[in-house]
XYZ file of C-alpha atoms in Angstrom:
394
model
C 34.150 16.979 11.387
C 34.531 13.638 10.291
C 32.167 12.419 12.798
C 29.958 14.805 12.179
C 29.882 14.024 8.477
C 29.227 9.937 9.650
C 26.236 11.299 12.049
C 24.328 13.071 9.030
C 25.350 10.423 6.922
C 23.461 7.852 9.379
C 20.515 10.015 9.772
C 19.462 10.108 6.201
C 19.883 6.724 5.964
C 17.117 6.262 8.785
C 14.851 8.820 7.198
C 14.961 6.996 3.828
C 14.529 3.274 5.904
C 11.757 5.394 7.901
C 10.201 6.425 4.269
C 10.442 2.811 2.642
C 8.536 1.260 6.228
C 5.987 4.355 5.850
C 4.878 3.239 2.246
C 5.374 -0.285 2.801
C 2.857 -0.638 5.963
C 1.027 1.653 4.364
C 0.342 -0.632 1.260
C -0.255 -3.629 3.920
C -3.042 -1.576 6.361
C -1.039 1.222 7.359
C 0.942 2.257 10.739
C -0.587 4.823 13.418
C 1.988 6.431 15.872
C 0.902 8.034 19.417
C 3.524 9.424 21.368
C 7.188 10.685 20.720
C 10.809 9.720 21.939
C 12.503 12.262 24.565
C 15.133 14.362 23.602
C 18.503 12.656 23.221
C 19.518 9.283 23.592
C 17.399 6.596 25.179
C 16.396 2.759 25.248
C 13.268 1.606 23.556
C 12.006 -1.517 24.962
C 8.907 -2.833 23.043
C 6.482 -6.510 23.285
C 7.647 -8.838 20.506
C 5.596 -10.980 18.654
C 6.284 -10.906 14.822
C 8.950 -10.032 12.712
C 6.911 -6.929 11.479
C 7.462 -5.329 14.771
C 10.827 -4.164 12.963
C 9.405 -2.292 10.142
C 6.448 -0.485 12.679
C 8.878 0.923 14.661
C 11.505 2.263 11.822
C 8.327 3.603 10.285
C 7.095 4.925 13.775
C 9.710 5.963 15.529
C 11.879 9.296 14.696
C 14.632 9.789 12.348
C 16.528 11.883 13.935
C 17.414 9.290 16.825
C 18.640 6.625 14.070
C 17.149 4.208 15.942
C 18.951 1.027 15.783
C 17.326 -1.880 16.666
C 18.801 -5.597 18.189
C 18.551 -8.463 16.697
C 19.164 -11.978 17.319
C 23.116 -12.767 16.170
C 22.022 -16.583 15.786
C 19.287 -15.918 13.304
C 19.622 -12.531 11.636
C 23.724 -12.539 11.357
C 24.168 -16.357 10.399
C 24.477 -15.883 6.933
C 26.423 -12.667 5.245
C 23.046 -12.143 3.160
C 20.816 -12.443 5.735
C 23.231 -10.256 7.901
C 23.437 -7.436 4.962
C 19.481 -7.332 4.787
C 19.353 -6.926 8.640
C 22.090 -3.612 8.603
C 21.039 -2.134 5.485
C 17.054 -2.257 6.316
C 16.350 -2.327 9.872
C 19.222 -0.774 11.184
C 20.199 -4.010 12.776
C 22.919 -4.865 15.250
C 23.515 -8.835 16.579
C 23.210 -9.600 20.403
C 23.677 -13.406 21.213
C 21.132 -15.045 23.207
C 23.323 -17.510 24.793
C 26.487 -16.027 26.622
C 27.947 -12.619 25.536
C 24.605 -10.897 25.097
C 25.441 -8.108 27.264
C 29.262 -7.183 26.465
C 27.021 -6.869 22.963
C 24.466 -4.426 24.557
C 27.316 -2.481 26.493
C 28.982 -1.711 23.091
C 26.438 1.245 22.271
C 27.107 2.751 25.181
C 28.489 5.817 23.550
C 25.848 5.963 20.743
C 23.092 6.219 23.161
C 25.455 9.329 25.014
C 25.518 10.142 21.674
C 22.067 10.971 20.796
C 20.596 7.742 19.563
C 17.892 5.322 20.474
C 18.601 1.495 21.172
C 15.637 -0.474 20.252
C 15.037 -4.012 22.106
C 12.867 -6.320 22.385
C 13.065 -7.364 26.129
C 11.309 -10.752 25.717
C 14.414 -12.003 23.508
C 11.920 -14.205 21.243
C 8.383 -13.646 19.458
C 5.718 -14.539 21.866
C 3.055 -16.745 21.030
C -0.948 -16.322 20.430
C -0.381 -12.485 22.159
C 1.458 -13.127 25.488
C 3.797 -10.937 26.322
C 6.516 -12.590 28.064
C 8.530 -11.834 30.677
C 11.319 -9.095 29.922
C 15.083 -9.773 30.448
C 17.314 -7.204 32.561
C 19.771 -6.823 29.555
C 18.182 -3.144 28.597
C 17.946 -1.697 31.540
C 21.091 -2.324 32.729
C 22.382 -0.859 29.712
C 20.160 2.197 30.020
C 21.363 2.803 33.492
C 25.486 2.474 32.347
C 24.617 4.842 29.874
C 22.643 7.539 31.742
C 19.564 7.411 29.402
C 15.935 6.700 29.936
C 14.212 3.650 29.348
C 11.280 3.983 26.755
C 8.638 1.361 26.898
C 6.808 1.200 23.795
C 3.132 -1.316 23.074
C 2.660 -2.819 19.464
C -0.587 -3.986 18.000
C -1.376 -5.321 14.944
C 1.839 -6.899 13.930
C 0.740 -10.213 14.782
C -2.526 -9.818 12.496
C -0.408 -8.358 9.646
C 2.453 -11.251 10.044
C 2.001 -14.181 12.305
C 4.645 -16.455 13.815
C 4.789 -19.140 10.957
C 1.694 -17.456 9.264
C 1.093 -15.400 6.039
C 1.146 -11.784 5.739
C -2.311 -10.059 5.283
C -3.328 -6.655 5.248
C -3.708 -5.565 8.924
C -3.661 -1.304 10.850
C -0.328 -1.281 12.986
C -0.844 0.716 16.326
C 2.570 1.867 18.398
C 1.677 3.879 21.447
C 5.489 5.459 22.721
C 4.938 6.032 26.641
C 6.437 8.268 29.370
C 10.474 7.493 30.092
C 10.502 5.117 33.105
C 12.451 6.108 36.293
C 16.322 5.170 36.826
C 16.888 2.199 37.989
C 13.193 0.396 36.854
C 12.749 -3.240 37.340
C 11.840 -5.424 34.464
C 8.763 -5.993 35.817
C 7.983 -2.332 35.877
C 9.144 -2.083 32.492
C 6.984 -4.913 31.299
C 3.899 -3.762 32.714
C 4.057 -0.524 31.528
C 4.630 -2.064 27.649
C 1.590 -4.525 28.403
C -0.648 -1.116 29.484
C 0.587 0.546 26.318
C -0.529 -2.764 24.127
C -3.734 -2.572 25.841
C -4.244 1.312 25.331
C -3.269 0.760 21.867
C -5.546 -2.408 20.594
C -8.421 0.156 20.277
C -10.438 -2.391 17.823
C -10.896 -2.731 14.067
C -10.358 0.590 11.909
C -13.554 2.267 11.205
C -15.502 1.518 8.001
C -18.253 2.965 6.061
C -21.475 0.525 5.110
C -21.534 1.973 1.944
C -17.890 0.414 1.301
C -18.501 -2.924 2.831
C -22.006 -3.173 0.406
C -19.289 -2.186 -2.651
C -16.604 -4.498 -1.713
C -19.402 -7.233 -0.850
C -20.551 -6.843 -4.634
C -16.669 -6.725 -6.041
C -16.020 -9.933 -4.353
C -18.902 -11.549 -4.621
C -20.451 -13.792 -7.833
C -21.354 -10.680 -9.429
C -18.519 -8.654 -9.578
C -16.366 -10.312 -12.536
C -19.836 -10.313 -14.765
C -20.557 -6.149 -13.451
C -17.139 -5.425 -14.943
C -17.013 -7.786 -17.761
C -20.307 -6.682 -19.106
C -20.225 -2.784 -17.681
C -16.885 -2.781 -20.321
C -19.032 -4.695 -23.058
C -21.507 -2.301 -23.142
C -19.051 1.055 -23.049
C -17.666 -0.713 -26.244
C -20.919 -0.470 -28.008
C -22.983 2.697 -26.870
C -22.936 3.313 -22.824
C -21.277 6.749 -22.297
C -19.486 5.560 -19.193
C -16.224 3.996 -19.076
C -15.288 1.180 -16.926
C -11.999 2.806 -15.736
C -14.991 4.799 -13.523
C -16.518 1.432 -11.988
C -12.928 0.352 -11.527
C -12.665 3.357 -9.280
C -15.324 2.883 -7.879
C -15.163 -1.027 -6.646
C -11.128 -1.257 -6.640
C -10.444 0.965 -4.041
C -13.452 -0.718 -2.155
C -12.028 -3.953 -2.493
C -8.381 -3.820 -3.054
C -7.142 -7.613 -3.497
C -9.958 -8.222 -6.052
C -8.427 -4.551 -8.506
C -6.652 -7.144 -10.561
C -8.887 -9.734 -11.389
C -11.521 -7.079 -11.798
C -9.150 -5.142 -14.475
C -8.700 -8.034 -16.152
C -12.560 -9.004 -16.638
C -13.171 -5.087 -17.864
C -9.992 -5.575 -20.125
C -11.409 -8.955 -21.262
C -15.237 -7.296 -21.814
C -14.086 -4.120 -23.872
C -12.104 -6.124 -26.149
C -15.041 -8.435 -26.816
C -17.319 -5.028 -27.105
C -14.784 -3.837 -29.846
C -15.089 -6.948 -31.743
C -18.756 -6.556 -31.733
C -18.639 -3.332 -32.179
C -16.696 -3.192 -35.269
C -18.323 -6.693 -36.554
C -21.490 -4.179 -36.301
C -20.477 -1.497 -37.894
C -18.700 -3.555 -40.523
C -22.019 -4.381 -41.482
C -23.997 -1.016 -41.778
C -25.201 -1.064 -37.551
C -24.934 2.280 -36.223
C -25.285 2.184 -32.286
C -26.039 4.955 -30.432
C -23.229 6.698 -28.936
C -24.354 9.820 -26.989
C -21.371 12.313 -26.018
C -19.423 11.727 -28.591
C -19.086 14.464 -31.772
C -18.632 14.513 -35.286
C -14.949 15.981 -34.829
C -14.357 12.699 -32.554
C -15.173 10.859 -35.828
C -13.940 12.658 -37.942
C -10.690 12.683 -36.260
C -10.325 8.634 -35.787
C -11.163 8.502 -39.577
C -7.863 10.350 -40.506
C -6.052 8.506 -37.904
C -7.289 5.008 -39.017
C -6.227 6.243 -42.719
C -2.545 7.064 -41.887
C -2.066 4.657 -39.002
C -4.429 1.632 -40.034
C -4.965 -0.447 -36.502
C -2.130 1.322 -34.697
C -4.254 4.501 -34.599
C -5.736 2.412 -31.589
C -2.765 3.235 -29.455
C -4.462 7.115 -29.263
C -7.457 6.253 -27.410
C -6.314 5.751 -23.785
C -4.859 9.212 -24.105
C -6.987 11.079 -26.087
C -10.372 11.170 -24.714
C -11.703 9.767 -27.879
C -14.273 6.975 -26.025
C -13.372 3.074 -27.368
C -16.776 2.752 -29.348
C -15.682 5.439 -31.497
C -12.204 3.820 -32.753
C -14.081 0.210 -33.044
C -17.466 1.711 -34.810
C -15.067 3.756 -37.169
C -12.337 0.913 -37.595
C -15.228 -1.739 -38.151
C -16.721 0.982 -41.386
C -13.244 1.218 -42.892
C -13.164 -2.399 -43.313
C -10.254 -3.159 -40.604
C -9.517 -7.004 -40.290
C -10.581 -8.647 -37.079
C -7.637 -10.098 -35.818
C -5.361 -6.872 -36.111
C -7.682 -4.878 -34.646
C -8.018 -7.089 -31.487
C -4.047 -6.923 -31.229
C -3.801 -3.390 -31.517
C -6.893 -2.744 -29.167
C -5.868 -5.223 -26.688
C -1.950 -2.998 -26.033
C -3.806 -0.036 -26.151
C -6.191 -0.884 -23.486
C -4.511 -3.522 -21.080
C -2.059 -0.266 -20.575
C -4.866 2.183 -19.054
C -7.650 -0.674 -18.206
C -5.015 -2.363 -15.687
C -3.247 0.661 -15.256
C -5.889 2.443 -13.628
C -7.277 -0.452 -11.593
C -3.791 -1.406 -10.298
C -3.591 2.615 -9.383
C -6.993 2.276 -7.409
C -6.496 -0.669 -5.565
C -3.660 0.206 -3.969
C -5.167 3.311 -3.331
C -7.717 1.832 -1.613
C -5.264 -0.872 0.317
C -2.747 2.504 1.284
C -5.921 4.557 2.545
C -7.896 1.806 4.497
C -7.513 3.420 7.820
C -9.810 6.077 6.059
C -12.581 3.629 4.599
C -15.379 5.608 6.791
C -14.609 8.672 4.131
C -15.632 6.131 1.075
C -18.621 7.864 0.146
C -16.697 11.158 0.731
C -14.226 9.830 -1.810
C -17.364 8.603 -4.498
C -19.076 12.216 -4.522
C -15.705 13.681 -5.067
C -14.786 11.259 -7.842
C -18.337 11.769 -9.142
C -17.460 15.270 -9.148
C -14.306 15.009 -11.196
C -15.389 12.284 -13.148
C -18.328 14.708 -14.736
C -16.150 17.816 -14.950
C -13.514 15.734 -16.665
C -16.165 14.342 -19.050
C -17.575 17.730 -20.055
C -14.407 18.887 -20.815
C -13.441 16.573 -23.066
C -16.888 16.821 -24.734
C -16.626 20.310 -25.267
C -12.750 20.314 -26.416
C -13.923 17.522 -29.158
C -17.632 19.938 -30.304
């Protein structure tokens, strides 16, 4: 019973360490899985050459096997932080590399009876520039005392996502899980069939749409800061669309760029309002098509009970910007507290929503040839959200 209890115990902690991997590769390119474990226990043995190999295969490779997954007693367990992190988020158990490694291995003999997968890394070290090295005995000799099948498993992508003393950029993870090797493999069987699963797995760069690479050329580019900048200028004085909709638009095209870009739309509808209400202050009416008399009506009475606070109604309202600064500006509102008020109220969608679509766009890059899929469908919603809110406000 007790053991029992420990088993279910140790399988929800691998399906919430699988879950956190999942969302975390999928944030940094994402993590594609061919292939599935046998039944019962067995002995992954996988190519090694960055220390995001790890997280792709507790995000690839079944709960319900708890995989556990060796690591190197010299580096991972010599520290009691470092050897915390190693248990408590990949699962981690020390082998030594110099004397003892294999009394280490032995030890899960009954796990893998037991039900659950061994992960190695054959190779004992991160290769370099893409060699797979030559693979150590260690695992299949354990495999064999135990009675299990050996599992050789090919990585790619790791070592574009995290190099060996490089930075981590957004890269697609591939793991291709092969057919259980024979009792009593060699390790040169066992390395060659992980080399043919690396090969079968590097299938090339994910597939892109030109339309995306044009939008993310222009978000990028010299003219992207000045698009959003004056795209949120011009909302604030008369253009019916808002630049949360362009942020949709070139932040999930261009991910790293969503902040910066927020920031210049923040920065150009706060100098819009200013102008806007300087204009209005003055007896300028701007054209402002979809907007209604009840839209005006209604920021009047708010501006009347809630002076420059009534601001805070906008992102949530439907009320367009233009309205609260052409209305704010006629009832004589002072500069400086409106720009105070404005700027809270619209740093919290403005970056909000561009945060939201960039990593929307860095979580679903493995499906960038769908971009203008996703544009006609946000076109779509975009309008029937608009006339709704036009209607609700007639």
């Amino acid at each position: 019973m007790r053991g029992g209890a420990g088993q279910g115990r140790s399988r929800v902690a691998a399906g919430l360490r699988r879950l956190l991997w999942l969302v975390v590769l999928s944030v940094s390119g994402g993590v594609q899985r061919r292939g599935r474990l046998p039944r019962g226990g067995c002995v992954v043995v996988a190519n090694h050459s960055s220390h995001a190999d790890t997280p792709a295969l507790l995000a690839a490779l079944d709960a319900g096997h708890t995989p556990a997954i060796g690591a190197a007693a010299d580096y991972w367990f010599g520290s009691p932080r470092r050897s915390r992190i190693c248990r408590v988020f990949a699962a981690g158990f020390p082998v030594r590399r110099t004397g003892g490694g294999m009394t280490d291995l032995l030890g899960r003999v009954d796990e893998l009876r037991a039900g659950r997968a061994i992960v190695l890394f054959p190779e004992g070290t991160r290769g370099r520039d893409g060699e797979l090295g030559s693979f150590h005995r260690g695992a299949l000799t354990l495999a064999e005392r135990a009675g299990v099948p050996v599992v050789p498993v090919g990585i790619t992508g790791t070592d574009r996502l995290l190099p060996k003393h490089g930075k981590l950029r957004p890269a697609l993870i591939r793991v291709r899980i092969g057919t259980p090797l024979p009792p009593g493999a060699a390790p040169e069987q066992a390395r060659a069939a992980v080399e043919a699963l690396r090969a079968d797995s590097d299938t090339g760069p994910v597939r892109d749409s030109t339309l995306r690479r044009r939008v993310a050329a222009v978000a990028v580019g010299r003219w992207g800061l000045p698009l959003a900048f004056t795209w949120a200028v011009a909302e604030a004085l008369s253009w019916p669309l808002m630049p949360e909709l362009l942020l949709a638009v070139v932040c999930a095209a261009a991910p790293r760029r969503a902040f910066t870009l927020s920031l210049a739309a923040l920065a150009g509808s706060l100098v819009g309002g200013l102008l806007a209400l300087h204009l209005a202050a003055h007896g300028v009416r701007m054209p402002a098509p979809l907007t209604t008399d009840r839209m005006r009506a209604e920021v009047r009475h708010e501006l009347s009970v809630e002076s420059t606070s009534a601001v805070r109604h906008q992102p949530w309202n439907g009320i367009p910007f233009k309205v609260y600064a052409a209305e704010a500006g006629r009832a004589g509102v002072p500069a400086t507290a409106w720009l105070a008020e404005s700027a809270q109220a619209r740093g919290s969608r403005t970056l909000t929503v561009g945060l939201a679509f960039g990593a929307f766009g860095a979580v679903a890059r493995r499906f960038r040839r769908h971009y203008p899929v996703y544009l006609a469908l946000l076109g779509c919603g975009f309008a029937t959200g608009l006339s709704l809110i036009v209607a609700g406000w007639r």
